[in-house]
Amino acid sequence: MANNKTLEGKIAIVTGSSKGIGRAIALRLAQDGATLVLSARTAADLAKVEAEIKSAGGKATSVAGDLREPAAPAALANAAIVAYGAIDIVVNNAGATKRGDFFALTDADWIDGFALKLLGAVRLTRAAWPQLKARRGSLLNIIGAGGRTPGPEFTIGGSVNGACQSFTKAMADIGIRDGVQVNAINPGRVKTERFQSMIAAETAQHGGDVNAAIQEIVRKLNIVRVGEPEDVANLAAFIVSPQSRYLQGALIDLDGGQTKTI
Ligand SMILES: NC(=O)c1ccc[n+]([C@@H]2O[C@H](COP(=O)([O-])OP(=O)(O)OC[C@H]3O[C@@H](n4cnc5c(N)ncnc54)[C@H](OP(=O)(O)O)[C@@H]3O)[C@@H](O)[C@H]2O)c1
């Protein structure tokens, strides 16, 4: 990239930015010049990311809160406006859905999955939209490959992701009217803490080592490799940068070739 400060002067909210994909996106947007508003439940984890950004010369503030709470997304948007006076970029990334046998999953598990990833994103989008509209901003949803390709062990996540994809398309249409860029990335398997602990739990149960289990995933899914959080961050930074403004309503599969359908 010729100018590595493509986001100078932009204010960006990234949800779920204390760990994993969200953390990598926040660090990358800060590196590209954006001022970051970090969000997750655990203040101590947010403080570490905030310190990392500041020690690299960037600007950031943290807003701790549970985005499943109906009032939390609007409070996050308000906190961004109070701190920096505007919102240019929103990355809806926070999400955690329970996997497992469909018949063992409860109503509470389903409601919980939708409460964070879909409703958290819906509410933050609604609260931030007037700012995004005024600033000709950019909204990016981090969704997941399971939305296009559902699976029996991932009934909640697949359904939530499908709903988030539909929501992205609808908002992209409204965004054309309002001058807001709206897109989504569907990551495949990405080596975050959650992914690593899932693999560690599986190997503890069935034997074998973690590296062999990862190689087995690569073989079974027929993918080039498992992704790194920085793979998603690189694409996210490109999408929200000024050079991608023609991209609208795109649901981009970033999954090493996992999605085989069109
Ligand atoms: N990793 C993958 O393989 C993969 C694949 C496809 C899609 N995705 C999607 O990518 C997104 C990020 O995944 P990840 O693997 O990076 O997750 P992760 O490492 O588990 O991090 C999740 C982030 O969300 C925050 N969070 C969790 N529950 C929250 C709540 N109720 N309110 C506010 N923040 C909350 C977490 O911090 P606290 O716990 O402190 O709140 C953390 O910052 C998710 O939407 C996930 O579905 C991931």
CSV table of C-alpha atoms and ligand atoms in Angstrom, one decimal:
chain,number,residue,atom,x,y,z
A,1,MET,CA,0.0,0.0,0.0
A,2,ALA,CA,1.5,3.4,-1.0
A,3,ASN,CA,0.1,5.4,1.9
A,4,ASN,CA,0.0,3.4,5.1
A,5,LYS,CA,-2.0,6.0,7.0
A,6,THR,CA,-5.1,5.6,4.8
A,7,LEU,CA,-7.4,6.0,7.9
A,8,GLU,CA,-5.8,9.1,9.3
A,9,GLY,CA,-8.6,11.2,11.1
A,10,LYS,CA,-11.1,8.3,11.1
A,11,ILE,CA,-12.8,7.2,14.3
A,12,ALA,CA,-13.4,3.4,14.3
A,13,ILE,CA,-15.5,1.2,16.7
A,14,VAL,CA,-14.4,-2.4,16.7
A,15,THR,CA,-16.5,-4.8,18.9
A,16,GLY,CA,-14.9,-7.9,20.4
A,17,SER,CA,-11.6,-6.1,20.1
A,18,SER,CA,-9.9,-7.5,23.2
A,19,LYS,CA,-9.0,-10.8,21.5
A,20,GLY,CA,-8.7,-12.8,18.3
A,21,ILE,CA,-9.9,-11.3,15.1
A,22,GLY,CA,-11.3,-8.1,16.6
A,23,ARG,CA,-8.0,-7.4,18.3
A,24,ALA,CA,-6.1,-7.9,15.1
A,25,ILE,CA,-8.5,-5.6,13.2
A,26,ALA,CA,-8.2,-2.9,15.9
A,27,LEU,CA,-4.4,-3.0,15.9
A,28,ARG,CA,-4.3,-2.8,12.1
A,29,LEU,CA,-6.8,0.1,11.8
A,30,ALA,CA,-4.8,2.0,14.4
A,31,GLN,CA,-1.6,1.3,12.4
A,32,ASP,CA,-3.3,2.7,9.4
A,33,GLY,CA,-4.0,6.0,11.3
A,34,ALA,CA,-7.5,5.4,12.7
A,35,THR,CA,-8.5,6.4,16.3
A,36,LEU,CA,-9.9,3.3,18.0
A,37,VAL,CA,-12.9,2.7,20.3
A,38,LEU,CA,-12.4,-0.8,21.7
A,39,SER,CA,-15.3,-2.9,23.0
A,40,ALA,CA,-15.6,-6.2,24.9
A,41,ARG,CA,-16.8,-7.2,28.4
A,42,THR,CA,-13.4,-7.6,30.1
A,43,ALA,CA,-11.9,-4.2,30.9
A,44,ALA,CA,-8.5,-5.7,31.8
A,45,ASP,CA,-8.1,-7.4,28.3
A,46,LEU,CA,-9.2,-4.1,26.6
A,47,ALA,CA,-6.6,-2.2,28.6
A,48,LYS,CA,-3.9,-4.4,27.2
A,49,VAL,CA,-4.9,-3.7,23.6
A,50,GLU,CA,-5.4,0.0,24.3
A,51,ALA,CA,-1.8,0.1,25.7
A,52,GLU,CA,-0.5,-1.8,22.7
A,53,ILE,CA,-2.0,0.8,20.4
A,54,LYS,CA,-0.8,3.8,22.4
A,55,SER,CA,2.7,2.4,22.7
A,56,ALA,CA,2.9,2.2,18.9
A,57,GLY,CA,1.9,5.9,18.8
A,58,GLY,CA,-1.8,5.4,18.1
A,59,LYS,CA,-5.0,6.7,19.8
A,60,ALA,CA,-7.6,4.5,21.5
A,61,THR,CA,-10.1,4.3,24.3
A,62,SER,CA,-12.0,1.3,25.8
A,63,VAL,CA,-15.6,0.8,26.5
A,64,ALA,CA,-16.3,-2.3,28.6
A,65,GLY,CA,-19.8,-3.7,28.4
A,66,ASP,CA,-21.9,-6.8,27.5
A,67,LEU,CA,-23.3,-6.2,24.0
A,68,ARG,CA,-26.1,-8.7,24.6
A,69,GLU,CA,-27.6,-6.0,26.9
A,70,PRO,CA,-30.2,-4.0,24.9
A,71,ALA,CA,-28.8,-0.6,25.9
A,72,ALA,CA,-25.1,-1.5,25.6
A,73,PRO,CA,-24.6,-0.9,21.8
A,74,ALA,CA,-26.1,2.6,22.0
A,75,ALA,CA,-24.0,3.4,25.0
A,76,LEU,CA,-20.9,2.3,23.0
A,77,ALA,CA,-21.8,4.6,20.1
A,78,ASN,CA,-22.4,7.5,22.6
A,79,ALA,CA,-19.1,6.9,24.3
A,80,ALA,CA,-17.3,7.1,20.9
A,81,ILE,CA,-19.1,10.4,20.2
A,82,VAL,CA,-18.3,11.8,23.7
A,83,ALA,CA,-14.6,10.7,23.4
A,84,TYR,CA,-13.9,11.8,19.8
A,85,GLY,CA,-17.0,13.6,18.4
A,86,ALA,CA,-17.8,11.3,15.5
A,87,ILE,CA,-17.9,7.7,14.2
A,88,ASP,CA,-16.5,6.9,10.7
A,89,ILE,CA,-16.1,3.1,10.9
A,90,VAL,CA,-18.0,0.4,12.7
A,91,VAL,CA,-16.8,-3.2,12.7
A,92,ASN,CA,-19.4,-5.6,14.2
A,93,ASN,CA,-17.2,-8.5,15.1
A,94,ALA,CA,-18.2,-9.7,18.6
A,95,GLY,CA,-19.8,-13.1,18.5
A,96,ALA,CA,-19.8,-16.4,20.3
A,97,THR,CA,-22.3,-19.1,19.5
A,98,LYS,CA,-22.5,-22.5,21.2
A,99,ARG,CA,-21.6,-25.5,19.1
A,100,GLY,CA,-22.7,-29.1,19.6
A,101,ASP,CA,-25.5,-31.7,19.1
A,102,PHE,CA,-28.7,-29.8,18.1
A,103,PHE,CA,-30.8,-31.8,20.5
A,104,ALA,CA,-28.5,-30.8,23.4
A,105,LEU,CA,-28.8,-27.1,22.7
A,106,THR,CA,-31.4,-25.2,24.7
A,107,ASP,CA,-33.6,-22.2,23.9
A,108,ALA,CA,-31.3,-20.1,26.1
A,109,ASP,CA,-28.3,-21.1,23.9
A,110,TRP,CA,-30.1,-20.0,20.8
A,111,ILE,CA,-31.3,-16.7,22.4
A,112,ASP,CA,-27.8,-16.0,23.6
A,113,GLY,CA,-26.2,-16.6,20.2
A,114,PHE,CA,-28.7,-14.2,18.5
A,115,ALA,CA,-28.5,-11.6,21.3
A,116,LEU,CA,-24.8,-10.9,20.8
A,117,LYS,CA,-23.9,-11.4,17.2
A,118,LEU,CA,-27.1,-10.4,15.4
A,119,LEU,CA,-28.9,-8.1,17.8
A,120,GLY,CA,-25.7,-6.5,19.1
A,121,ALA,CA,-24.8,-5.7,15.5
A,122,VAL,CA,-28.3,-4.5,14.7
A,123,ARG,CA,-28.5,-2.2,17.7
A,124,LEU,CA,-25.0,-0.8,17.2
A,125,THR,CA,-25.7,-0.2,13.5
A,126,ARG,CA,-28.9,1.7,14.4
A,127,ALA,CA,-27.2,3.8,17.0
A,128,ALA,CA,-24.1,4.6,14.9
A,129,TRP,CA,-26.0,5.1,11.5
A,130,PRO,CA,-26.6,8.9,11.8
A,131,GLN,CA,-22.9,9.4,12.4
A,132,LEU,CA,-22.0,7.0,9.5
A,133,LYS,CA,-24.4,8.8,7.3
A,134,ALA,CA,-23.1,12.3,8.2
A,135,ARG,CA,-19.4,11.2,7.7
A,136,ARG,CA,-20.0,8.9,4.6
A,137,GLY,CA,-18.6,6.1,6.8
A,138,SER,CA,-18.1,2.4,6.5
A,139,LEU,CA,-19.8,-0.6,8.2
A,140,LEU,CA,-18.1,-4.0,8.2
A,141,ASN,CA,-19.6,-7.1,9.7
A,142,ILE,CA,-17.4,-10.1,10.5
A,143,ILE,CA,-19.7,-13.0,10.0
A,144,GLY,CA,-18.5,-16.6,9.2
A,145,ALA,CA,-18.3,-19.3,6.6
A,146,GLY,CA,-21.1,-21.3,8.4
A,147,GLY,CA,-23.7,-18.8,7.2
A,148,ARG,CA,-23.4,-20.1,3.6
A,149,THR,CA,-22.5,-23.6,4.5
A,150,PRO,CA,-24.5,-24.8,7.5
A,151,GLY,CA,-23.5,-27.9,9.5
A,152,PRO,CA,-25.1,-30.2,12.1
A,153,GLU,CA,-22.6,-29.2,14.8
A,154,PHE,CA,-23.1,-25.5,14.2
A,155,THR,CA,-26.9,-25.0,14.0
A,156,ILE,CA,-26.9,-21.8,16.1
A,157,GLY,CA,-23.8,-20.2,14.5
A,158,GLY,CA,-24.9,-21.0,11.0
A,159,SER,CA,-28.4,-19.6,11.6
A,160,VAL,CA,-27.0,-16.4,13.2
A,161,ASN,CA,-24.5,-16.0,10.4
A,162,GLY,CA,-27.1,-16.5,7.7
A,163,ALA,CA,-29.2,-13.8,9.5
A,164,CYS,CA,-26.2,-11.4,9.7
A,165,GLN,CA,-25.5,-11.9,6.0
A,166,SER,CA,-29.1,-11.0,5.1
A,167,PHE,CA,-28.9,-8.0,7.5
A,168,THR,CA,-25.7,-6.9,5.7
A,169,LYS,CA,-27.3,-7.0,2.3
A,170,ALA,CA,-30.4,-5.0,3.5
A,171,MET,CA,-28.2,-2.4,5.2
A,172,ALA,CA,-26.0,-2.1,2.0
A,173,ASP,CA,-29.1,-1.2,0.1
A,174,ILE,CA,-30.0,1.5,2.7
A,175,GLY,CA,-26.4,2.6,2.6
A,176,ILE,CA,-26.6,3.4,-1.1
A,177,ARG,CA,-29.3,6.0,-0.3
A,178,ASP,CA,-27.5,7.3,2.8
A,179,GLY,CA,-23.9,7.2,1.5
A,180,VAL,CA,-22.7,4.5,3.9
A,181,GLN,CA,-20.5,1.7,2.7
A,182,VAL,CA,-21.7,-1.7,4.1
A,183,ASN,CA,-19.9,-5.1,3.5
A,184,ALA,CA,-19.1,-8.3,5.3
A,185,ILE,CA,-16.2,-10.8,5.6
A,186,ASN,CA,-17.0,-14.5,6.2
A,187,PRO,CA,-13.9,-16.0,7.8
A,188,GLY,CA,-13.3,-19.7,7.7
A,189,ARG,CA,-11.2,-21.3,10.5
A,190,VAL,CA,-9.0,-18.7,12.1
A,191,LYS,CA,-6.4,-19.4,14.8
A,192,THR,CA,-7.8,-17.4,17.7
A,193,GLU,CA,-7.8,-18.4,21.4
A,194,ARG,CA,-11.3,-19.8,21.0
A,195,PHE,CA,-10.2,-21.9,18.1
A,196,GLN,CA,-7.0,-23.1,19.9
A,197,SER,CA,-8.9,-24.0,23.0
A,198,MET,CA,-11.5,-25.9,20.9
A,199,ILE,CA,-8.7,-27.9,19.3
A,200,ALA,CA,-7.0,-28.5,22.6
A,201,ALA,CA,-10.2,-29.8,24.2
A,202,GLU,CA,-10.8,-32.1,21.2
A,203,THR,CA,-7.3,-33.5,21.3
A,204,ALA,CA,-7.5,-33.9,25.1
A,205,GLN,CA,-10.7,-36.0,24.6
A,206,HIS,CA,-9.7,-38.0,21.6
A,207,GLY,CA,-5.9,-38.1,21.9
A,208,GLY,CA,-3.3,-36.8,19.4
A,209,ASP,CA,-1.5,-33.5,19.3
A,210,VAL,CA,-2.7,-30.0,18.4
A,211,ASN,CA,-0.6,-29.6,15.2
A,212,ALA,CA,-1.8,-32.9,13.9
A,213,ALA,CA,-5.4,-31.9,14.6
A,214,ILE,CA,-5.0,-28.6,12.7
A,215,GLN,CA,-3.5,-30.5,9.7
A,216,GLU,CA,-6.5,-32.9,9.8
A,217,ILE,CA,-8.9,-29.9,9.6
A,218,VAL,CA,-6.9,-28.6,6.6
A,219,ARG,CA,-7.1,-32.0,4.9
A,220,LYS,CA,-10.8,-32.5,5.7
A,221,LEU,CA,-12.0,-29.1,4.7
A,222,ASN,CA,-9.6,-29.0,1.7
A,223,ILE,CA,-8.3,-25.5,2.5
A,224,VAL,CA,-4.9,-23.9,1.9
A,225,ARG,CA,-4.3,-23.5,5.6
A,226,VAL,CA,-6.0,-22.3,8.8
A,227,GLY,CA,-6.3,-18.5,8.9
A,228,GLU,CA,-4.5,-16.1,11.2
A,229,PRO,CA,-6.4,-13.1,12.8
A,230,GLU,CA,-4.1,-10.8,10.7
A,231,ASP,CA,-5.5,-12.3,7.5
A,232,VAL,CA,-8.9,-11.0,8.4
A,233,ALA,CA,-7.4,-7.7,9.6
A,234,ASN,CA,-5.6,-7.1,6.3
A,235,LEU,CA,-8.8,-7.5,4.3
A,236,ALA,CA,-10.8,-5.4,6.8
A,237,ALA,CA,-8.3,-2.5,6.5
A,238,PHE,CA,-8.6,-2.7,2.7
A,239,ILE,CA,-12.4,-2.7,2.7
A,240,VAL,CA,-12.8,0.3,5.0
A,241,SER,CA,-10.1,2.3,3.3
A,242,PRO,CA,-11.0,5.0,0.8
A,243,GLN,CA,-9.7,2.9,-2.2
A,244,SER,CA,-12.5,0.3,-1.7
A,245,ARG,CA,-15.6,2.6,-2.0
A,246,TYR,CA,-17.0,0.8,-5.0
A,247,LEU,CA,-17.3,-2.3,-2.8
A,248,GLN,CA,-20.9,-2.4,-1.5
A,249,GLY,CA,-23.0,-5.3,-0.2
A,250,ALA,CA,-20.2,-7.8,-0.7
A,251,LEU,CA,-20.1,-10.9,1.5
A,252,ILE,CA,-16.5,-11.9,1.0
A,253,ASP,CA,-15.4,-15.5,1.8
A,254,LEU,CA,-12.0,-15.4,3.4
A,255,ASP,CA,-11.7,-19.0,4.2
A,256,GLY,CA,-8.7,-20.6,2.4
A,257,GLY,CA,-11.1,-22.1,-0.1
A,258,GLN,CA,-13.5,-23.8,2.4
A,259,THR,CA,-16.7,-22.5,0.6
A,260,LYS,CA,-17.1,-24.8,-2.4
A,261,THR,CA,-20.4,-23.5,-3.6
A,262,ILE,CA,-21.1,-20.3,-5.6
B,1,LIG,N1,-12.1,-17.8,14.9
B,1,LIG,C1,-12.8,-18.4,13.9
B,1,LIG,O1,-12.4,-19.4,13.5
B,1,LIG,C2,-14.0,-17.7,13.3
B,1,LIG,C3,-14.5,-18.3,12.1
B,1,LIG,C4,-15.6,-17.7,11.6
B,1,LIG,C5,-16.2,-16.5,12.2
B,1,LIG,N2,-15.7,-16.0,13.3
B,1,LIG,C6,-16.3,-14.9,13.9
B,1,LIG,O2,-15.4,-13.8,14.1
B,1,LIG,C7,-15.8,-13.1,15.3
B,1,LIG,C8,-14.6,-13.0,16.2
B,1,LIG,O3,-14.2,-14.4,16.6
B,1,LIG,P1,-12.9,-14.7,17.4
B,1,LIG,O4,-12.6,-16.1,17.1
B,1,LIG,O5,-11.9,-13.7,17.2
B,1,LIG,O6,-13.5,-14.6,18.9
B,1,LIG,P2,-12.7,-14.6,20.3
B,1,LIG,O7,-11.3,-14.7,20.2
B,1,LIG,O8,-13.5,-15.5,21.2
B,1,LIG,O9,-13.0,-13.1,20.8
B,1,LIG,C9,-14.3,-12.7,21.0
B,1,LIG,C10,-14.3,-11.2,21.4
B,1,LIG,O10,-15.7,-10.8,21.6
B,1,LIG,C11,-15.8,-10.3,23.0
B,1,LIG,N3,-17.1,-10.7,23.5
B,1,LIG,C12,-17.6,-12.0,23.7
B,1,LIG,N4,-18.8,-11.9,24.2
B,1,LIG,C13,-19.2,-10.6,24.3
B,1,LIG,C14,-20.3,-9.9,24.8
B,1,LIG,N5,-21.4,-10.6,25.3
B,1,LIG,N6,-20.3,-8.5,24.7
B,1,LIG,C15,-19.2,-7.9,24.2
B,1,LIG,N7,-18.1,-8.5,23.8
B,1,LIG,C16,-18.1,-9.8,23.8
B,1,LIG,C17,-14.7,-11.0,23.7
B,1,LIG,O11,-14.3,-10.4,24.9
B,1,LIG,P3,-15.0,-10.6,26.3
B,1,LIG,O12,-15.1,-12.1,26.4
B,1,LIG,O13,-14.1,-10.0,27.3
B,1,LIG,O14,-16.3,-10.0,26.2
B,1,LIG,C18,-13.6,-10.9,22.6
B,1,LIG,O15,-13.0,-9.6,22.6
B,1,LIG,C19,-17.0,-13.8,15.9
B,1,LIG,O16,-18.2,-13.1,15.5
B,1,LIG,C20,-16.9,-15.2,15.3
B,1,LIG,O17,-18.2,-15.8,15.2
B,1,LIG,C21,-14.6,-16.6,13.9
